[in-house]
Amino acid sequence: METRSLPATIADALTCARELDGVTSIEATALLTHTTGQERSWLLAHREESLDPAAAMQYLSLLARLAEGEPLAYLTGIREFHGLDFSVSRDVLIPRPETEELVDVVVRWASNMTSVRLVDVGTGSGIIAVTLAELLPQARITAVDVSPAALAVARRNAEAHHAADRITFLESNLLAGVDGPFDGIVANLPYVAGDDLRTLSVTHWEPRVALDGGPDGLSAFRALIAQAPQELTPTGALFLEIGFDQGERVAALCREIFPQAAIQVLPDLAGLDRVVTVYQAEAL
Ligand code: GLN
């Protein structure tokens, strides 16, 4: 790659990408969009246009990193979630489409309430807090994370989407430093189990603190579920993103602490278990 001459045109740049294993043309075009500042549609309609050498050089270097397996979102610094663009860095997990299901469940639950106090535990890049602020104008949201670097990314995203005035950011390990009560606790906790953590390629690039759920993947759930009753209103609800094979076990943990609540396991769009909901109100 080092010895390759710089691509002179957009078409040349896309050809360079075709020669690399595991790099799709969608990813290559996204890198070109990032390095040239031109829209994807413009690039595809102007393939013979010449490429600025500085942009071409940056493109080649990012392309090499992509071919090494570095995620596109970290190279461009952006990932779309629920129709909004979010800044991401190596300090935060890359937003996953499955998490949109978690947001949608909370929105369906809260949409008819006139006011709602929510806490997003382990906010990371802030996608859940910011999207909820956008979709629920009546919500006041506290977003917590144990990582100050992640909180800085989340704050930036809240400002970019004009949601910073309705989100309070707090450095806290789960709910340890948080003052409730809340109507809803929402969390995409780290839930990857120890053995999977060693074999999954994501952990090479993404922060371990955002993925590591302890030996059985459930450590963070146990801790948060134990804290939840003190931080919820008597009719408050809990919304947890889970791994596809954790539904039964997380529901059982919730049942121990909330024996009277209505507890459900809901699938994502792929049909895999993805969200556990705990509604105390339906049990009243
Ligand atoms: N869904 C993520 C993955 O499997 C895990 C996210 C998490 O631990 N919260 O890569």
mmCIF file of C-alpha atoms and ligand atoms in Angstrom:
data_model
loop_
_atom_site.group_PDB
_atom_site.id
_atom_site.type_symbol
_atom_site.label_atom_id
_atom_site.label_comp_id
_atom_site.label_asym_id
_atom_site.label_seq_id
_atom_site.Cartn_x
_atom_site.Cartn_y
_atom_site.Cartn_z
ATOM 1 C CA MET A 1 0.000 0.000 0.000
ATOM 2 C CA GLU A 2 2.855 2.424 0.859
ATOM 3 C CA THR A 3 4.352 2.111 -2.613
ATOM 4 C CA ARG A 4 1.081 2.652 -4.456
ATOM 5 C CA SER A 5 0.784 5.938 -6.341
ATOM 6 C CA LEU A 6 -1.955 8.288 -5.259
ATOM 7 C CA PRO A 7 -5.314 7.762 -6.956
ATOM 8 C CA ALA A 8 -5.814 10.638 -9.385
ATOM 9 C CA THR A 9 -9.595 10.439 -9.663
ATOM 10 C CA ILE A 10 -12.579 9.282 -7.666
ATOM 11 C CA ALA A 11 -12.827 6.232 -9.928
ATOM 12 C CA ASP A 12 -9.156 5.379 -9.229
ATOM 13 C CA ALA A 13 -9.768 5.683 -5.509
ATOM 14 C CA LEU A 14 -12.693 3.256 -5.658
ATOM 15 C CA THR A 15 -10.607 0.859 -7.751
ATOM 16 C CA CYS A 16 -7.911 0.814 -5.025
ATOM 17 C CA ALA A 17 -10.572 -0.338 -2.576
ATOM 18 C CA ARG A 18 -11.802 -3.131 -4.865
ATOM 19 C CA GLU A 19 -8.370 -4.725 -4.716
ATOM 20 C CA LEU A 20 -8.582 -5.101 -0.928
ATOM 21 C CA ASP A 21 -10.154 -8.091 0.753
ATOM 22 C CA GLY A 22 -13.039 -7.407 3.083
ATOM 23 C CA VAL A 23 -13.546 -3.768 2.089
ATOM 24 C CA THR A 24 -16.931 -3.022 0.534
ATOM 25 C CA SER A 25 -17.556 -0.249 -1.973
ATOM 26 C CA ILE A 26 -20.023 1.315 0.474
ATOM 27 C CA GLU A 27 -17.240 1.595 3.048
ATOM 28 C CA ALA A 28 -14.780 2.962 0.495
ATOM 29 C CA THR A 29 -17.289 5.586 -0.624
ATOM 30 C CA ALA A 30 -17.883 6.534 3.018
ATOM 31 C CA LEU A 31 -14.132 7.095 3.448
ATOM 32 C CA LEU A 32 -14.085 9.217 0.298
ATOM 33 C CA THR A 33 -17.039 11.241 1.595
ATOM 34 C CA HIS A 34 -15.125 11.739 4.820
ATOM 35 C CA THR A 35 -11.848 12.772 3.189
ATOM 36 C CA THR A 36 -13.254 14.955 0.394
ATOM 37 C CA GLY A 37 -16.261 16.445 2.192
ATOM 38 C CA GLN A 38 -18.406 15.568 -0.843
ATOM 39 C CA GLU A 39 -21.749 13.795 -0.611
ATOM 40 C CA ARG A 40 -21.908 10.156 -1.659
ATOM 41 C CA SER A 41 -24.318 10.973 -4.509
ATOM 42 C CA TRP A 42 -21.961 13.670 -5.829
ATOM 43 C CA LEU A 43 -18.985 11.309 -5.737
ATOM 44 C CA LEU A 44 -20.832 8.601 -7.636
ATOM 45 C CA ALA A 45 -21.963 11.074 -10.293
ATOM 46 C CA HIS A 46 -18.449 12.531 -10.724
ATOM 47 C CA ARG A 47 -16.202 9.492 -10.904
ATOM 48 C CA GLU A 48 -13.785 11.086 -13.395
ATOM 49 C CA GLU A 49 -13.305 14.191 -11.230
ATOM 50 C CA SER A 50 -9.739 14.569 -9.991
ATOM 51 C CA LEU A 51 -8.926 13.995 -6.366
ATOM 52 C CA ASP A 52 -7.040 16.522 -4.281
ATOM 53 C CA PRO A 53 -3.662 14.883 -3.385
ATOM 54 C CA ALA A 54 -4.021 15.599 0.341
ATOM 55 C CA ALA A 55 -7.472 13.978 0.357
ATOM 56 C CA ALA A 56 -6.146 11.087 -1.732
ATOM 57 C CA MET A 57 -3.302 10.527 0.733
ATOM 58 C CA GLN A 58 -5.623 10.589 3.755
ATOM 59 C CA TYR A 59 -8.030 8.270 1.932
ATOM 60 C CA LEU A 60 -5.306 5.707 1.216
ATOM 61 C CA SER A 61 -4.151 5.706 4.795
ATOM 62 C CA LEU A 62 -7.693 5.235 6.153
ATOM 63 C CA LEU A 63 -8.332 2.548 3.540
ATOM 64 C CA ALA A 64 -5.270 0.644 4.778
ATOM 65 C CA ARG A 65 -6.579 0.826 8.352
ATOM 66 C CA LEU A 66 -10.021 -0.355 7.198
ATOM 67 C CA ALA A 67 -8.405 -3.320 5.449
ATOM 68 C CA GLU A 68 -6.676 -4.144 8.763
ATOM 69 C CA GLY A 69 -10.099 -4.440 10.374
ATOM 70 C CA GLU A 70 -10.458 -1.059 12.082
ATOM 71 C CA PRO A 71 -14.184 -0.238 12.142
ATOM 72 C CA LEU A 72 -15.379 2.358 9.629
ATOM 73 C CA ALA A 73 -17.124 4.370 12.361
ATOM 74 C CA TYR A 74 -13.825 4.953 14.167
ATOM 75 C CA LEU A 75 -12.160 6.027 10.910
ATOM 76 C CA THR A 76 -14.839 8.545 9.973
ATOM 77 C CA GLY A 77 -15.753 9.413 13.578
ATOM 78 C CA ILE A 78 -19.456 9.128 12.748
ATOM 79 C CA ARG A 79 -22.193 6.491 12.983
ATOM 80 C CA GLU A 80 -25.877 6.911 12.274
ATOM 81 C CA PHE A 81 -28.357 5.763 14.904
ATOM 82 C CA HIS A 82 -32.134 6.091 14.734
ATOM 83 C CA GLY A 83 -31.855 8.610 11.910
ATOM 84 C CA LEU A 84 -29.329 10.877 13.644
ATOM 85 C CA ASP A 85 -25.566 11.139 13.098
ATOM 86 C CA PHE A 86 -23.469 10.606 16.207
ATOM 87 C CA SER A 87 -19.805 11.313 16.838
ATOM 88 C CA VAL A 88 -17.904 8.274 17.997
ATOM 89 C CA SER A 89 -14.354 7.665 19.122
ATOM 90 C CA ARG A 90 -12.390 4.710 20.468
ATOM 91 C CA ASP A 91 -13.664 5.751 23.929
ATOM 92 C CA VAL A 92 -17.185 4.544 23.132
ATOM 93 C CA LEU A 93 -18.946 1.504 21.754
ATOM 94 C CA ILE A 94 -20.030 1.902 18.148
ATOM 95 C CA PRO A 95 -23.833 2.284 18.045
ATOM 96 C CA ARG A 96 -25.622 -0.917 17.022
ATOM 97 C CA PRO A 97 -28.948 -0.971 15.155
ATOM 98 C CA GLU A 98 -30.354 -3.423 17.755
ATOM 99 C CA THR A 99 -30.257 -0.638 20.338
ATOM 100 C CA GLU A 100 -32.919 1.200 18.314
ATOM 101 C CA GLU A 101 -35.365 -1.424 19.620
ATOM 102 C CA LEU A 102 -34.560 -0.417 23.210
ATOM 103 C CA VAL A 103 -35.211 3.241 22.373
ATOM 104 C CA ASP A 104 -38.472 2.413 20.584
ATOM 105 C CA VAL A 105 -39.791 0.420 23.551
ATOM 106 C CA VAL A 106 -39.125 3.346 25.906
ATOM 107 C CA VAL A 107 -40.726 5.806 23.487
ATOM 108 C CA ARG A 108 -43.888 3.670 23.179
ATOM 109 C CA TRP A 109 -44.131 3.490 26.979
ATOM 110 C CA ALA A 110 -43.540 7.204 27.624
ATOM 111 C CA SER A 111 -45.182 8.863 24.634
ATOM 112 C CA ASN A 112 -48.485 9.578 26.421
ATOM 113 C CA MET A 113 -46.941 10.823 29.655
ATOM 114 C CA THR A 114 -46.936 14.544 30.215
ATOM 115 C CA SER A 115 -43.560 14.456 31.916
ATOM 116 C CA VAL A 116 -41.058 11.682 32.437
ATOM 117 C CA ARG A 117 -37.750 11.444 34.290
ATOM 118 C CA LEU A 118 -35.340 8.974 32.741
ATOM 119 C CA VAL A 119 -31.829 7.810 33.464
ATOM 120 C CA ASP A 120 -29.611 6.272 30.771
ATOM 121 C CA VAL A 121 -27.054 4.113 32.551
ATOM 122 C CA GLY A 122 -23.754 3.626 30.716
ATOM 123 C CA THR A 123 -24.601 6.225 28.105
ATOM 124 C CA GLY A 124 -21.393 5.790 26.073
ATOM 125 C CA SER A 125 -21.711 8.032 23.019
ATOM 126 C CA GLY A 126 -25.084 9.220 24.327
ATOM 127 C CA ILE A 127 -27.182 7.676 21.552
ATOM 128 C CA ILE A 128 -29.955 6.503 23.886
ATOM 129 C CA ALA A 129 -30.185 9.714 25.926
ATOM 130 C CA VAL A 130 -30.016 12.004 22.882
ATOM 131 C CA THR A 131 -32.493 9.999 20.796
ATOM 132 C CA LEU A 132 -34.926 9.854 23.724
ATOM 133 C CA ALA A 133 -34.566 13.609 24.220
ATOM 134 C CA GLU A 134 -35.326 14.098 20.532
ATOM 135 C CA LEU A 135 -38.363 11.762 20.486
ATOM 136 C CA LEU A 136 -39.785 12.625 23.917
ATOM 137 C CA PRO A 137 -39.877 16.423 24.327
ATOM 138 C CA GLN A 138 -41.459 15.960 27.785
ATOM 139 C CA ALA A 139 -38.508 13.923 29.075
ATOM 140 C CA ARG A 140 -35.787 15.063 31.439
ATOM 141 C CA ILE A 141 -32.864 12.737 31.198
ATOM 142 C CA THR A 142 -29.835 11.957 33.331
ATOM 143 C CA ALA A 143 -27.047 10.214 31.427
ATOM 144 C CA VAL A 144 -24.330 8.485 33.403
ATOM 145 C CA ASP A 145 -21.142 6.711 32.524
ATOM 146 C CA VAL A 146 -18.146 5.511 34.473
ATOM 147 C CA SER A 147 -15.838 6.848 31.746
ATOM 148 C CA PRO A 148 -15.182 10.615 31.619
ATOM 149 C CA ALA A 149 -13.912 10.232 28.051
ATOM 150 C CA ALA A 150 -17.211 8.639 27.008
ATOM 151 C CA LEU A 151 -19.151 11.403 28.768
ATOM 152 C CA ALA A 152 -17.244 13.997 26.754
ATOM 153 C CA VAL A 153 -18.365 12.277 23.526
ATOM 154 C CA ALA A 154 -21.965 12.061 24.800
ATOM 155 C CA ARG A 155 -21.980 15.754 25.716
ATOM 156 C CA ARG A 156 -20.729 16.656 22.254
ATOM 157 C CA ASN A 157 -23.527 14.626 20.704
ATOM 158 C CA ALA A 158 -26.153 16.228 22.939
ATOM 159 C CA GLU A 159 -24.927 19.674 21.926
ATOM 160 C CA ALA A 160 -24.875 18.756 18.239
ATOM 161 C CA HIS A 161 -28.518 17.660 18.465
ATOM 162 C CA HIS A 162 -29.625 20.586 20.656
ATOM 163 C CA ALA A 163 -30.522 18.266 23.512
ATOM 164 C CA ALA A 164 -27.914 19.400 26.047
ATOM 165 C CA ASP A 165 -30.428 21.497 28.025
ATOM 166 C CA ARG A 166 -32.562 18.426 28.810
ATOM 167 C CA ILE A 167 -29.778 15.978 29.611
ATOM 168 C CA THR A 168 -27.707 16.045 32.793
ATOM 169 C CA PHE A 169 -24.409 14.203 32.442
ATOM 170 C CA LEU A 170 -22.872 12.518 35.462
ATOM 171 C CA GLU A 171 -19.781 10.428 36.028
ATOM 172 C CA SER A 172 -21.003 7.424 37.995
ATOM 173 C CA ASN A 173 -20.554 3.689 38.241
ATOM 174 C CA LEU A 174 -24.112 2.572 37.401
ATOM 175 C CA LEU A 175 -26.464 4.456 39.766
ATOM 176 C CA ALA A 176 -24.001 4.871 42.649
ATOM 177 C CA GLY A 177 -23.749 8.660 42.352
ATOM 178 C CA VAL A 178 -27.216 9.357 40.961
ATOM 179 C CA ASP A 179 -30.169 10.986 42.692
ATOM 180 C CA GLY A 180 -33.508 9.459 41.754
ATOM 181 C CA PRO A 181 -36.242 8.684 41.726
ATOM 182 C CA PHE A 182 -36.809 8.104 38.023
ATOM 183 C CA ASP A 183 -39.868 6.987 36.098
ATOM 184 C CA GLY A 184 -37.637 4.912 33.868
ATOM 185 C CA ILE A 185 -34.173 3.400 33.990
ATOM 186 C CA VAL A 186 -32.780 2.583 30.537
ATOM 187 C CA ALA A 187 -29.502 0.783 29.992
ATOM 188 C CA ASN A 188 -27.357 -0.854 27.371
ATOM 189 C CA LEU A 189 -24.913 -2.333 29.856
ATOM 190 C CA PRO A 190 -21.799 -4.338 29.028
ATOM 191 C CA TYR A 191 -23.142 -7.882 28.583
ATOM 192 C CA VAL A 192 -20.549 -9.906 26.706
ATOM 193 C CA ALA A 193 -19.433 -12.969 28.705
ATOM 194 C CA GLY A 194 -15.763 -13.597 29.489
ATOM 195 C CA ASP A 195 -15.240 -16.418 26.985
ATOM 196 C CA ASP A 196 -16.887 -14.518 24.129
ATOM 197 C CA LEU A 197 -14.851 -11.457 24.999
ATOM 198 C CA ARG A 198 -11.665 -13.348 24.263
ATOM 199 C CA THR A 199 -12.862 -14.528 20.860
ATOM 200 C CA LEU A 200 -14.906 -11.594 19.530
ATOM 201 C CA SER A 201 -13.028 -9.251 17.203
ATOM 202 C CA VAL A 202 -14.979 -6.196 18.419
ATOM 203 C CA THR A 203 -13.089 -6.218 21.681
ATOM 204 C CA HIS A 204 -9.868 -5.544 19.807
ATOM 205 C CA TRP A 205 -11.175 -2.131 18.774
ATOM 206 C CA GLU A 206 -13.979 -1.213 21.149
ATOM 207 C CA PRO A 207 -13.626 -0.305 24.843
ATOM 208 C CA ARG A 208 -13.649 -3.350 27.074
ATOM 209 C CA VAL A 209 -15.528 -1.441 29.778
ATOM 210 C CA ALA A 210 -18.481 -1.107 27.378
ATOM 211 C CA LEU A 211 -18.602 -4.839 26.579
ATOM 212 C CA ASP A 212 -17.272 -6.844 29.517
ATOM 213 C CA GLY A 213 -20.167 -8.325 31.481
ATOM 214 C CA GLY A 214 -17.976 -10.493 33.700
ATOM 215 C CA PRO A 215 -17.601 -14.297 33.574
ATOM 216 C CA ASP A 216 -21.260 -15.004 32.653
ATOM 217 C CA GLY A 217 -22.000 -11.630 31.036
ATOM 218 C CA LEU A 218 -24.530 -10.728 33.731
ATOM 219 C CA SER A 219 -22.407 -8.861 36.317
ATOM 220 C CA ALA A 220 -23.575 -5.380 35.376
ATOM 221 C CA PHE A 221 -27.223 -6.526 35.218
ATOM 222 C CA ARG A 222 -27.009 -7.963 38.750
ATOM 223 C CA ALA A 223 -25.542 -4.732 40.111
ATOM 224 C CA LEU A 224 -27.981 -2.406 38.331
ATOM 225 C CA ILE A 225 -31.091 -4.476 39.065
ATOM 226 C CA ALA A 226 -30.137 -4.491 42.763
ATOM 227 C CA GLN A 227 -29.825 -0.682 42.749
ATOM 228 C CA ALA A 228 -32.976 -0.089 40.712
ATOM 229 C CA PRO A 229 -35.739 -0.262 43.401
ATOM 230 C CA GLN A 230 -34.216 2.633 45.352
ATOM 231 C CA GLU A 231 -33.975 4.804 42.252
ATOM 232 C CA LEU A 232 -37.395 4.124 40.706
ATOM 233 C CA THR A 233 -40.757 5.647 41.541
ATOM 234 C CA PRO A 234 -43.291 3.019 42.765
ATOM 235 C CA THR A 235 -44.710 2.840 39.230
ATOM 236 C CA GLY A 236 -41.327 3.203 37.519
ATOM 237 C CA ALA A 237 -40.052 0.861 34.802
ATOM 238 C CA LEU A 238 -36.732 -0.688 33.856
ATOM 239 C CA PHE A 239 -35.576 -1.226 30.258
ATOM 240 C CA LEU A 240 -32.501 -3.348 29.581
ATOM 241 C CA GLU A 241 -30.760 -4.251 26.347
ATOM 242 C CA ILE A 242 -29.609 -7.882 26.558
ATOM 243 C CA GLY A 243 -27.615 -10.424 24.580
ATOM 244 C CA PHE A 244 -29.669 -12.743 22.353
ATOM 245 C CA ASP A 245 -29.288 -15.685 24.771
ATOM 246 C CA GLN A 246 -29.756 -13.792 28.052
ATOM 247 C CA GLY A 247 -33.531 -13.211 28.072
ATOM 248 C CA GLU A 248 -34.486 -15.927 30.547
ATOM 249 C CA ARG A 249 -31.600 -15.269 32.896
ATOM 250 C CA VAL A 250 -32.007 -11.479 33.000
ATOM 251 C CA ALA A 251 -35.783 -11.817 33.421
ATOM 252 C CA ALA A 252 -35.131 -14.191 36.365
ATOM 253 C CA LEU A 253 -32.760 -11.655 37.979
ATOM 254 C CA CYS A 254 -35.465 -8.990 37.605
ATOM 255 C CA ARG A 255 -38.125 -11.284 39.071
ATOM 256 C CA GLU A 256 -36.030 -11.798 42.220
ATOM 257 C CA ILE A 257 -35.874 -8.068 42.883
ATOM 258 C CA PHE A 258 -39.269 -7.079 41.424
ATOM 259 C CA PRO A 259 -41.501 -10.060 42.304
ATOM 260 C CA GLN A 260 -44.725 -8.070 41.661
ATOM 261 C CA ALA A 261 -43.733 -6.530 38.338
ATOM 262 C CA ALA A 262 -44.755 -7.469 34.798
ATOM 263 C CA ILE A 263 -41.551 -8.658 33.134
ATOM 264 C CA GLN A 264 -41.181 -9.254 29.411
ATOM 265 C CA VAL A 265 -38.460 -10.301 26.980
ATOM 266 C CA LEU A 266 -38.807 -8.597 23.581
ATOM 267 C CA PRO A 267 -37.106 -9.423 20.276
ATOM 268 C CA ASP A 268 -35.231 -7.077 17.929
ATOM 269 C CA LEU A 269 -35.915 -6.807 14.187
ATOM 270 C CA ALA A 270 -33.790 -9.887 13.579
ATOM 271 C CA GLY A 271 -36.142 -11.838 15.872
ATOM 272 C CA LEU A 272 -33.481 -12.259 18.586
ATOM 273 C CA ASP A 273 -34.214 -11.521 22.234
ATOM 274 C CA ARG A 274 -32.886 -8.003 22.804
ATOM 275 C CA VAL A 275 -34.795 -6.106 25.485
ATOM 276 C CA VAL A 276 -36.095 -6.951 28.955
ATOM 277 C CA THR A 277 -38.816 -4.677 30.336
ATOM 278 C CA VAL A 278 -39.905 -4.496 33.970
ATOM 279 C CA TYR A 279 -43.171 -2.626 34.559
ATOM 280 C CA GLN A 280 -44.093 -2.146 38.200
ATOM 281 C CA ALA A 281 -47.226 -0.153 37.357
ATOM 282 C CA GLU A 282 -49.099 -3.022 35.703
ATOM 283 C CA ALA A 283 -48.693 -5.013 38.914
ATOM 284 C CA LEU A 284 -50.207 -2.321 41.133
HETATM 285 N N1 GLN B 1 -24.249 -5.949 21.086
HETATM 286 C C1 GLN B 1 -22.871 -5.773 21.396
HETATM 287 C C2 GLN B 1 -22.039 -6.829 20.715
HETATM 288 O O1 GLN B 1 -22.368 -7.984 20.781
HETATM 289 C C3 GLN B 1 -22.620 -5.813 22.879
HETATM 290 C C4 GLN B 1 -23.061 -4.570 23.498
HETATM 291 C C5 GLN B 1 -23.023 -4.604 24.968
HETATM 292 O O2 GLN B 1 -22.271 -5.333 25.643
HETATM 293 N N2 GLN B 1 -23.835 -3.784 25.513
HETATM 294 O O3 GLN B 1 -21.061 -6.504 20.106
#
